[in-house]
mmCIF file of C-alpha atoms and ligand atoms in Angstrom:
data_model
loop_
_atom_site.group_PDB
_atom_site.id
_atom_site.type_symbol
_atom_site.label_atom_id
_atom_site.label_comp_id
_atom_site.label_asym_id
_atom_site.label_seq_id
_atom_site.Cartn_x
_atom_site.Cartn_y
_atom_site.Cartn_z
ATOM 1 C CA UNK A 1 43.062 159.229 129.110
ATOM 2 C CA UNK A 2 41.576 156.218 130.414
ATOM 3 C CA UNK A 3 41.827 157.299 134.428
ATOM 4 C CA UNK A 4 43.560 154.896 136.997
ATOM 5 C CA UNK A 5 42.072 151.493 137.943
ATOM 6 C CA UNK A 6 39.132 151.487 140.541
ATOM 7 C CA UNK A 7 39.265 148.655 142.732
ATOM 8 C CA UNK A 8 35.053 147.503 142.917
ATOM 9 C CA UNK A 9 34.164 145.720 146.697
ATOM 10 C CA UNK A 10 31.520 144.521 147.608
ATOM 11 C CA UNK A 11 29.260 144.489 150.321
ATOM 12 C CA UNK A 12 26.683 142.227 151.324
ATOM 13 C CA UNK A 13 27.138 140.818 148.216
ATOM 14 C CA UNK A 14 26.600 144.242 146.374
ATOM 15 C CA UNK A 15 28.625 146.118 144.429
ATOM 16 C CA UNK A 16 30.762 149.175 145.578
ATOM 17 C CA UNK A 17 33.730 151.519 143.662
ATOM 18 C CA UNK A 18 36.556 152.201 146.612
ATOM 19 C CA UNK A 19 36.548 155.543 145.463
ATOM 20 C CA UNK A 20 37.369 159.016 146.268
ATOM 21 C CA UNK A 21 36.324 162.536 145.030
ATOM 22 C CA UNK A 22 38.947 163.072 143.102
ATOM 23 C CA UNK A 23 38.634 159.405 141.242
ATOM 24 C CA UNK A 24 35.198 158.954 140.804
ATOM 25 C CA UNK A 25 35.522 162.539 138.746
ATOM 26 C CA UNK A 26 38.860 160.703 136.991
ATOM 27 C CA UNK A 27 36.093 158.412 136.083
ATOM 28 C CA UNK A 28 33.223 160.657 135.019
ATOM 29 C CA UNK A 29 35.282 162.428 132.616
ATOM 30 C CA UNK A 30 36.521 158.767 130.803
ATOM 31 C CA UNK A 31 32.548 158.838 130.046
ATOM 32 C CA UNK A 32 32.025 162.119 128.778
ATOM 33 C CA UNK A 33 35.046 160.351 125.598
ATOM 34 C CA UNK A 34 33.284 157.630 125.691
ATOM 35 C CA UNK A 35 30.963 156.347 123.361
ATOM 36 C CA UNK A 36 27.194 155.523 124.957
ATOM 37 C CA UNK A 37 25.766 156.499 127.557
ATOM 38 C CA UNK A 38 27.810 155.169 131.562
ATOM 39 C CA UNK A 39 25.954 155.093 134.840
ATOM 40 C CA UNK A 40 26.545 156.056 138.230
ATOM 41 C CA UNK A 41 24.879 154.751 141.008
ATOM 42 C CA UNK A 42 24.786 156.136 144.469
ATOM 43 C CA UNK A 43 24.122 153.362 146.961
ATOM 44 C CA UNK A 44 23.904 154.565 150.477
ATOM 45 C CA UNK A 45 23.112 151.287 152.905
ATOM 46 C CA UNK A 46 19.237 151.495 152.823
ATOM 47 C CA UNK A 47 19.677 150.738 148.842
ATOM 48 C CA UNK A 48 22.516 148.037 149.308
ATOM 49 C CA UNK A 49 19.815 146.378 151.564
ATOM 50 C CA UNK A 50 17.143 146.315 149.319
ATOM 51 C CA UNK A 51 19.452 145.116 146.751
ATOM 52 C CA UNK A 52 20.223 141.702 148.617
ATOM 53 C CA UNK A 53 15.801 141.693 148.190
ATOM 54 C CA UNK A 54 15.724 142.897 144.330
ATOM 55 C CA UNK A 55 17.708 140.896 141.968
ATOM 56 C CA UNK A 56 16.628 143.952 139.370
ATOM 57 C CA UNK A 57 18.232 146.290 141.139
ATOM 58 C CA UNK A 58 20.779 144.107 142.406
ATOM 59 C CA UNK A 59 20.998 143.264 138.440
ATOM 60 C CA UNK A 60 21.875 146.911 137.045
ATOM 61 C CA UNK A 61 24.114 148.049 140.385
ATOM 62 C CA UNK A 62 26.243 145.379 138.595
ATOM 63 C CA UNK A 63 25.991 146.879 135.115
ATOM 64 C CA UNK A 64 26.549 150.308 136.907
ATOM 65 C CA UNK A 65 29.871 152.354 135.709
ATOM 66 C CA UNK A 66 30.801 153.737 138.835
ATOM 67 C CA UNK A 67 28.943 152.955 142.060
ATOM 68 C CA UNK A 68 30.131 155.915 144.976
ATOM 69 C CA UNK A 69 29.616 154.573 148.433
ATOM 70 C CA UNK A 70 26.661 156.781 149.848
ATOM 71 C CA UNK A 71 26.518 157.275 153.402
ATOM 72 C CA UNK A 72 27.960 156.688 156.609
ATOM 73 C CA UNK A 73 27.081 152.951 156.594
ATOM 74 C CA UNK A 74 28.847 152.036 153.585
ATOM 75 C CA UNK A 75 31.986 153.648 155.144
ATOM 76 C CA UNK A 76 31.563 151.671 158.396
ATOM 77 C CA UNK A 77 31.045 148.523 156.758
ATOM 78 C CA UNK A 78 33.881 148.952 154.451
ATOM 79 C CA UNK A 79 35.833 149.550 157.856
ATOM 80 C CA UNK A 80 34.970 146.200 159.547
ATOM 81 C CA UNK A 81 35.075 144.127 156.233
ATOM 82 C CA UNK A 82 39.351 145.796 155.970
ATOM 83 C CA UNK A 83 38.429 147.748 152.769
ATOM 84 C CA UNK A 84 40.071 151.054 151.966
ATOM 85 C CA UNK A 85 37.543 153.211 151.941
ATOM 86 C CA UNK A 86 38.208 156.431 153.988
ATOM 87 C CA UNK A 87 35.141 159.100 153.156
ATOM 88 C CA UNK A 88 31.641 158.959 151.938
ATOM 89 C CA UNK A 89 31.495 160.479 148.302
ATOM 90 C CA UNK A 90 28.061 162.021 148.834
ATOM 91 C CA UNK A 91 25.184 161.766 145.872
ATOM 92 C CA UNK A 92 25.097 165.587 146.108
ATOM 93 C CA UNK A 93 28.832 166.948 146.705
ATOM 94 C CA UNK A 94 29.568 164.607 143.676
ATOM 95 C CA UNK A 95 27.251 166.456 141.428
ATOM 96 C CA UNK A 96 28.986 169.436 142.842
ATOM 97 C CA UNK A 97 32.092 168.660 141.471
ATOM 98 C CA UNK A 98 30.365 167.307 138.152
ATOM 99 C CA UNK A 99 28.630 170.864 137.544
ATOM 100 C CA UNK A 100 31.766 172.621 138.027
ATOM 101 C CA UNK A 101 33.706 170.139 135.501
ATOM 102 C CA UNK A 102 30.782 170.543 133.344
ATOM 103 C CA UNK A 103 31.423 174.163 133.425
ATOM 104 C CA UNK A 104 34.761 173.882 132.330
ATOM 105 C CA UNK A 105 34.339 171.958 129.685
ATOM 106 C CA UNK A 106 31.208 173.899 127.715
ATOM 107 C CA UNK A 107 29.677 170.578 128.374
ATOM 108 C CA UNK A 108 25.546 170.225 129.190
ATOM 109 C CA UNK A 109 22.939 168.688 132.289
ATOM 110 C CA UNK A 110 19.459 167.551 131.339
ATOM 111 C CA UNK A 111 17.667 167.508 135.024
ATOM 112 C CA UNK A 112 14.829 165.111 135.489
ATOM 113 C CA UNK A 113 13.228 165.095 138.367
ATOM 114 C CA UNK A 114 11.072 166.330 141.362
ATOM 115 C CA UNK A 115 7.796 167.755 142.075
ATOM 116 C CA UNK A 116 5.441 170.166 138.790
ATOM 117 C CA UNK A 117 5.200 173.587 138.815
ATOM 118 C CA UNK A 118 2.421 175.118 141.237
ATOM 119 C CA UNK A 119 0.706 178.051 141.792
ATOM 120 C CA UNK A 120 3.490 179.429 143.744
ATOM 121 C CA UNK A 121 6.746 178.138 142.402
ATOM 122 C CA UNK A 122 8.226 176.799 139.024
ATOM 123 C CA UNK A 123 8.970 172.595 139.109
ATOM 124 C CA UNK A 124 11.737 171.947 141.329
ATOM 125 C CA UNK A 125 14.292 171.009 138.852
ATOM 126 C CA UNK A 126 13.454 174.391 137.244
ATOM 127 C CA UNK A 127 14.525 176.059 141.211
ATOM 128 C CA UNK A 128 17.615 173.485 140.839
ATOM 129 C CA UNK A 129 19.120 174.959 137.123
ATOM 130 C CA UNK A 130 18.145 178.570 138.434
ATOM 131 C CA UNK A 131 20.690 178.143 140.884
ATOM 132 C CA UNK A 132 22.908 175.866 139.719
ATOM 133 C CA UNK A 133 22.846 178.557 137.211
ATOM 134 C CA UNK A 134 24.082 181.281 139.707
ATOM 135 C CA UNK A 135 26.790 178.639 141.561
ATOM 136 C CA UNK A 136 28.246 177.878 138.129
ATOM 137 C CA UNK A 137 27.129 180.910 135.328
ATOM 138 C CA UNK A 138 28.927 179.248 132.570
ATOM 139 C CA UNK A 139 26.691 176.215 133.046
ATOM 140 C CA UNK A 140 24.246 175.008 130.290
ATOM 141 C CA UNK A 141 21.151 173.115 131.055
ATOM 142 C CA UNK A 142 19.650 171.660 128.107
ATOM 143 C CA UNK A 143 16.514 170.467 129.848
ATOM 144 C CA UNK A 144 14.493 170.279 132.667
ATOM 145 C CA UNK A 145 11.452 167.517 133.344
ATOM 146 C CA UNK A 146 9.638 167.001 136.323
ATOM 147 C CA UNK A 147 9.863 163.747 137.889
ATOM 148 C CA UNK A 148 5.710 162.849 137.893
ATOM 149 C CA UNK A 149 4.884 161.713 134.435
ATOM 150 C CA UNK A 150 3.114 158.965 133.412
ATOM 151 C CA UNK A 151 4.243 155.315 131.554
ATOM 152 C CA UNK A 152 2.975 155.916 128.602
ATOM 153 C CA UNK A 153 4.468 159.556 128.589
ATOM 154 C CA UNK A 154 8.143 157.815 129.334
ATOM 155 C CA UNK A 155 8.773 157.343 125.058
ATOM 156 C CA UNK A 156 7.908 161.462 124.566
ATOM 157 C CA UNK A 157 10.268 161.840 127.711
ATOM 158 C CA UNK A 158 13.029 160.127 126.495
ATOM 159 C CA UNK A 159 12.551 161.369 123.373
ATOM 160 C CA UNK A 160 12.864 165.006 124.794
ATOM 161 C CA UNK A 161 16.190 163.932 126.414
ATOM 162 C CA UNK A 162 18.166 163.182 123.542
ATOM 163 C CA UNK A 163 16.692 165.747 121.335
ATOM 164 C CA UNK A 164 17.660 168.828 124.062
ATOM 165 C CA UNK A 165 21.186 167.252 123.282
ATOM 166 C CA UNK A 166 22.266 166.784 126.664
ATOM 167 C CA UNK A 167 25.756 165.357 127.297
ATOM 168 C CA UNK A 168 24.952 164.204 131.007
ATOM 169 C CA UNK A 169 21.579 163.336 132.542
ATOM 170 C CA UNK A 170 20.732 163.712 136.173
ATOM 171 C CA UNK A 171 17.712 161.589 137.544
ATOM 172 C CA UNK A 172 15.875 162.790 140.675
ATOM 173 C CA UNK A 173 12.942 159.709 141.135
ATOM 174 C CA UNK A 174 13.815 158.704 144.198
ATOM 175 C CA UNK A 175 15.895 154.671 144.644
ATOM 176 C CA UNK A 176 14.913 151.985 142.775
ATOM 177 C CA UNK A 177 12.797 154.277 140.400
ATOM 178 C CA UNK A 178 15.959 156.528 139.359
ATOM 179 C CA UNK A 179 18.341 153.594 138.459
ATOM 180 C CA UNK A 180 15.526 151.789 136.677
ATOM 181 C CA UNK A 181 14.604 154.754 134.293
ATOM 182 C CA UNK A 182 18.461 155.004 133.506
ATOM 183 C CA UNK A 183 19.132 151.111 133.248
ATOM 184 C CA UNK A 184 15.635 150.325 130.582
ATOM 185 C CA UNK A 185 17.014 154.143 128.264
ATOM 186 C CA UNK A 186 20.303 154.344 129.046
ATOM 187 C CA UNK A 187 21.007 152.777 125.199
ATOM 188 C CA UNK A 188 17.934 154.873 123.976
ATOM 189 C CA UNK A 189 20.018 158.388 124.570
ATOM 190 C CA UNK A 190 21.488 159.584 121.479
ATOM 191 C CA UNK A 191 23.641 162.431 123.066
ATOM 192 C CA UNK A 192 23.663 161.317 126.551
ATOM 193 C CA UNK A 193 27.523 159.860 127.710
ATOM 194 C CA UNK A 194 26.463 159.600 131.686
ATOM 195 C CA UNK A 195 23.368 159.586 134.054
ATOM 196 C CA UNK A 196 23.232 159.490 137.535
ATOM 197 C CA UNK A 197 20.625 159.516 140.018
ATOM 198 C CA UNK A 198 20.585 161.624 142.444
ATOM 199 C CA UNK A 199 17.439 161.089 145.175
ATOM 200 C CA UNK A 200 16.490 163.778 147.031
ATOM 201 C CA UNK A 201 19.163 166.338 145.250
ATOM 202 C CA UNK A 202 17.522 168.685 143.428
ATOM 203 C CA UNK A 203 15.565 169.779 146.370
ATOM 204 C CA UNK A 204 18.578 170.694 148.186
ATOM 205 C CA UNK A 205 19.600 172.808 145.068
ATOM 206 C CA UNK A 206 16.302 174.431 144.802
ATOM 207 C CA UNK A 207 15.825 175.162 148.835
ATOM 208 C CA UNK A 208 12.657 172.646 148.861
ATOM 209 C CA UNK A 209 14.448 170.257 151.498
ATOM 210 C CA UNK A 210 17.199 171.311 153.928
ATOM 211 C CA UNK A 211 20.739 169.325 153.922
ATOM 212 C CA UNK A 212 21.875 168.487 157.509
ATOM 213 C CA UNK A 213 24.277 171.217 158.730
ATOM 214 C CA UNK A 214 27.698 170.110 159.141
ATOM 215 C CA UNK A 215 28.346 169.497 162.411
ATOM 216 C CA UNK A 216 25.474 166.484 161.516
ATOM 217 C CA UNK A 217 27.221 165.191 158.012
ATOM 218 C CA UNK A 218 31.097 166.249 159.547
ATOM 219 C CA UNK A 219 29.207 163.407 162.318
ATOM 220 C CA UNK A 220 28.033 161.172 160.041
ATOM 221 C CA UNK A 221 24.571 162.201 161.506
ATOM 222 C CA UNK A 222 22.759 162.997 158.423
ATOM 223 C CA UNK A 223 20.672 159.966 158.213
ATOM 224 C CA UNK A 224 19.455 160.758 161.892
ATOM 225 C CA UNK A 225 18.959 164.614 160.740
ATOM 226 C CA UNK A 226 16.921 164.239 158.304
ATOM 227 C CA UNK A 227 14.509 161.407 160.512
ATOM 228 C CA UNK A 228 13.856 164.572 162.761
ATOM 229 C CA UNK A 229 12.620 166.198 159.899
ATOM 230 C CA UNK A 230 10.477 164.010 158.280
ATOM 231 C CA UNK A 231 9.649 161.295 160.485
ATOM 232 C CA UNK A 232 7.546 158.978 158.177
ATOM 233 C CA UNK A 233 11.031 158.217 157.185
ATOM 234 C CA UNK A 234 11.046 155.885 160.246
ATOM 235 C CA UNK A 235 10.755 152.685 158.555
ATOM 236 C CA UNK A 236 13.766 153.444 155.783
ATOM 237 C CA UNK A 237 16.193 155.330 158.416
ATOM 238 C CA UNK A 238 15.731 151.330 160.044
ATOM 239 C CA UNK A 239 17.526 149.882 157.313
ATOM 240 C CA UNK A 240 20.543 152.013 158.864
ATOM 241 C CA UNK A 241 21.100 149.407 161.822
ATOM 242 C CA UNK A 242 19.463 146.024 159.843
ATOM 243 C CA UNK A 243 22.557 147.025 157.661
ATOM 244 C CA UNK A 244 25.141 147.141 159.833
ATOM 245 C CA UNK A 245 23.447 143.842 161.278
ATOM 246 C CA UNK A 246 23.284 141.763 158.946
ATOM 247 C CA UNK A 247 27.337 143.513 157.566
ATOM 248 C CA UNK A 248 28.612 141.916 161.045
ATOM 249 C CA UNK A 249 27.217 138.681 160.788
ATOM 250 C CA UNK A 250 27.862 137.978 157.329
ATOM 251 C CA UNK A 251 31.487 136.444 155.980
HETATM 252 N N1 UDP B 301 10.029 161.864 143.216
HETATM 253 C C1 UDP B 301 9.573 162.055 141.544
HETATM 254 N N2 UDP B 301 8.683 160.860 141.203
HETATM 255 C C2 UDP B 301 8.392 159.912 141.734
HETATM 256 C C3 UDP B 301 8.706 159.936 143.068
HETATM 257 C C4 UDP B 301 9.800 160.510 143.829
HETATM 258 O O1 UDP B 301 10.136 163.407 140.849
HETATM 259 O O2 UDP B 301 7.835 159.585 141.174
HETATM 260 C C5 UDP B 301 10.946 162.476 143.801
HETATM 261 C C6 UDP B 301 10.844 163.409 144.573
HETATM 262 O O3 UDP B 301 9.583 164.228 144.287
HETATM 263 C C7 UDP B 301 11.956 163.503 145.713
HETATM 264 C C8 UDP B 301 13.141 162.675 145.076
HETATM 265 O O4 UDP B 301 12.573 161.713 143.812
HETATM 266 O O5 UDP B 301 12.392 164.850 144.648
HETATM 267 C C9 UDP B 301 13.200 161.258 145.795
HETATM 268 O O6 UDP B 301 13.921 162.160 147.095
HETATM 269 P P1 UDP B 301 14.203 161.081 148.187
HETATM 270 O O7 UDP B 301 14.153 162.006 149.499
HETATM 271 O O8 UDP B 301 12.792 159.932 148.720
HETATM 272 O O9 UDP B 301 15.131 160.221 147.847
HETATM 273 P P2 UDP B 301 16.575 159.315 148.340
HETATM 274 O O10 UDP B 301 17.967 160.373 148.331
HETATM 275 O O11 UDP B 301 15.865 159.583 150.018
HETATM 276 O O12 UDP B 301 16.707 158.146 147.458
#
């Protein structure tokens, strides 16, 4: 099964695939059958702006097998540029679809990233794994690891992922760390067929961070909700108007 052709557009000269959830999931199914590890990236407007300034980030996005438009900014930019992109495909919601697909096909996941355990709770990755298994009881979690490892521990971590035999790798280290980790190691994973960078998604599963209520999501205001919850994100939120202005004034 090869799946339908997906159009790849460019926004601020950064590639983005014009997908919806169904076509993205079709592509995921192809990855799970193909040899090697395919990389899925989920750029929002902040990541696109960063990629215009970080050649290594841009280069690895160019090499991704699937680039999903995660953010209202990208949908608005697509409209300005008359690109056929109807809706944003969020990393959080796409991951949920992937979990359903993994459960249905008996394939396993490894969760890497977010905070380690402390006196009060298990690691965020373990809590996320438990919540995922509650929602998808047949899901096989091949392994977990927190995201606060040292450079010297990286080789052992890559071995741990391979030894787990996981079919799919979900990496929550924040951007661009997670994308760089996947890109650097994807040829070393022996069993992993696809890997995705998901930012704060394990925190959402674990319940350590709350997602914006649906009203905010449906009105394209998730960024504002996150800012109000975490004002330290001020500089990051400012990237959205910067992005929109760049899109409007760039051919
Ligand atoms: N994180 C990590 N290791 C690091 C830095 C960050 O595991 O060295 C985790 C952090 O705990 C959080 C996630 O990466 O769970 C990044 O979350 P953020 O909200 O910044 O992601 P975004 O979706 O905004 O990129």
